[in-house]
Amino acid sequence: MSDTTTRAAWPELLEGRGGDCEGSTPADLADLGGTGPEAISWYAFCAADFTAQLAGAARAALARWAAGQR
């Protein structure tokens, strides 16, 4: 597989999964034909997505706590 093909494949893989990382497993990637760079990209995307969700939840909790302290 050429480098160009690899770069073109992983965004399609993410798009095919709808950007939903919840519950995904390596077997899910294998079913979609994702290996190597595609799998790494997928799990990096999921880690970034989870981190963003966690940060948003923390901000919301802190805002509620701060509002209750006034």
XYZ file of C-alpha atoms in Angstrom:
70
model
C 0.000 0.000 0.000
C 1.429 3.361 -0.931
C 1.614 6.281 1.459
C -0.952 8.199 -0.615
C -3.418 5.321 -0.368
C -2.933 5.130 3.392
C -3.619 8.823 3.841
C -6.761 8.625 1.734
C -8.095 5.524 3.506
C -8.218 6.566 7.155
C -10.534 9.605 6.777
C -12.969 7.358 4.916
C -12.711 4.854 7.749
C -13.560 7.534 10.305
C -16.377 8.845 8.140
C -17.770 5.332 7.749
C -17.920 4.958 11.530
C -19.745 8.263 11.837
C -17.113 9.621 14.197
C -18.595 7.506 16.998
C -15.815 5.912 19.040
C -17.978 4.528 21.791
C -17.612 0.784 22.047
C -15.238 0.414 19.104
C -12.761 -2.443 19.217
C -9.871 -3.639 17.073
C -12.315 -6.210 15.653
C -14.514 -3.360 14.421
C -11.539 -1.975 12.534
C -10.745 -5.386 11.088
C -14.338 -5.666 9.847
C -13.884 -2.348 8.058
C -10.506 -3.356 6.674
C -8.567 -0.942 8.889
C -5.043 -1.921 9.863
C -1.746 -0.208 10.578
C -1.924 3.561 10.083
C -5.711 3.502 9.787
C -6.047 1.801 13.165
C -3.590 4.188 14.799
C -5.441 7.167 13.339
C -8.779 5.790 14.502
C -7.658 5.315 18.098
C -5.896 8.699 18.133
C -9.139 10.288 16.931
C -11.075 8.468 19.671
C -8.597 9.526 22.352
C -8.852 13.165 21.266
C -12.648 12.949 21.129
C -12.831 11.403 24.614
C -10.458 14.040 26.000
C -12.607 16.823 24.535
C -15.762 15.280 26.014
C -14.104 14.875 29.405
C -12.888 18.484 29.370
C -16.386 19.684 28.472
C -17.922 17.693 31.311
C -15.331 19.051 33.750
C -16.025 22.641 32.648
C -19.770 22.108 33.083
C -19.302 20.592 36.552
C -17.028 23.434 37.631
C -19.494 26.006 36.309
C -22.336 24.403 38.306
C -20.142 24.261 41.403
C -19.055 27.898 40.986
C -22.664 29.009 40.520
C -23.593 27.253 43.776
C -20.784 29.020 45.680
C -22.176 32.502 45.058
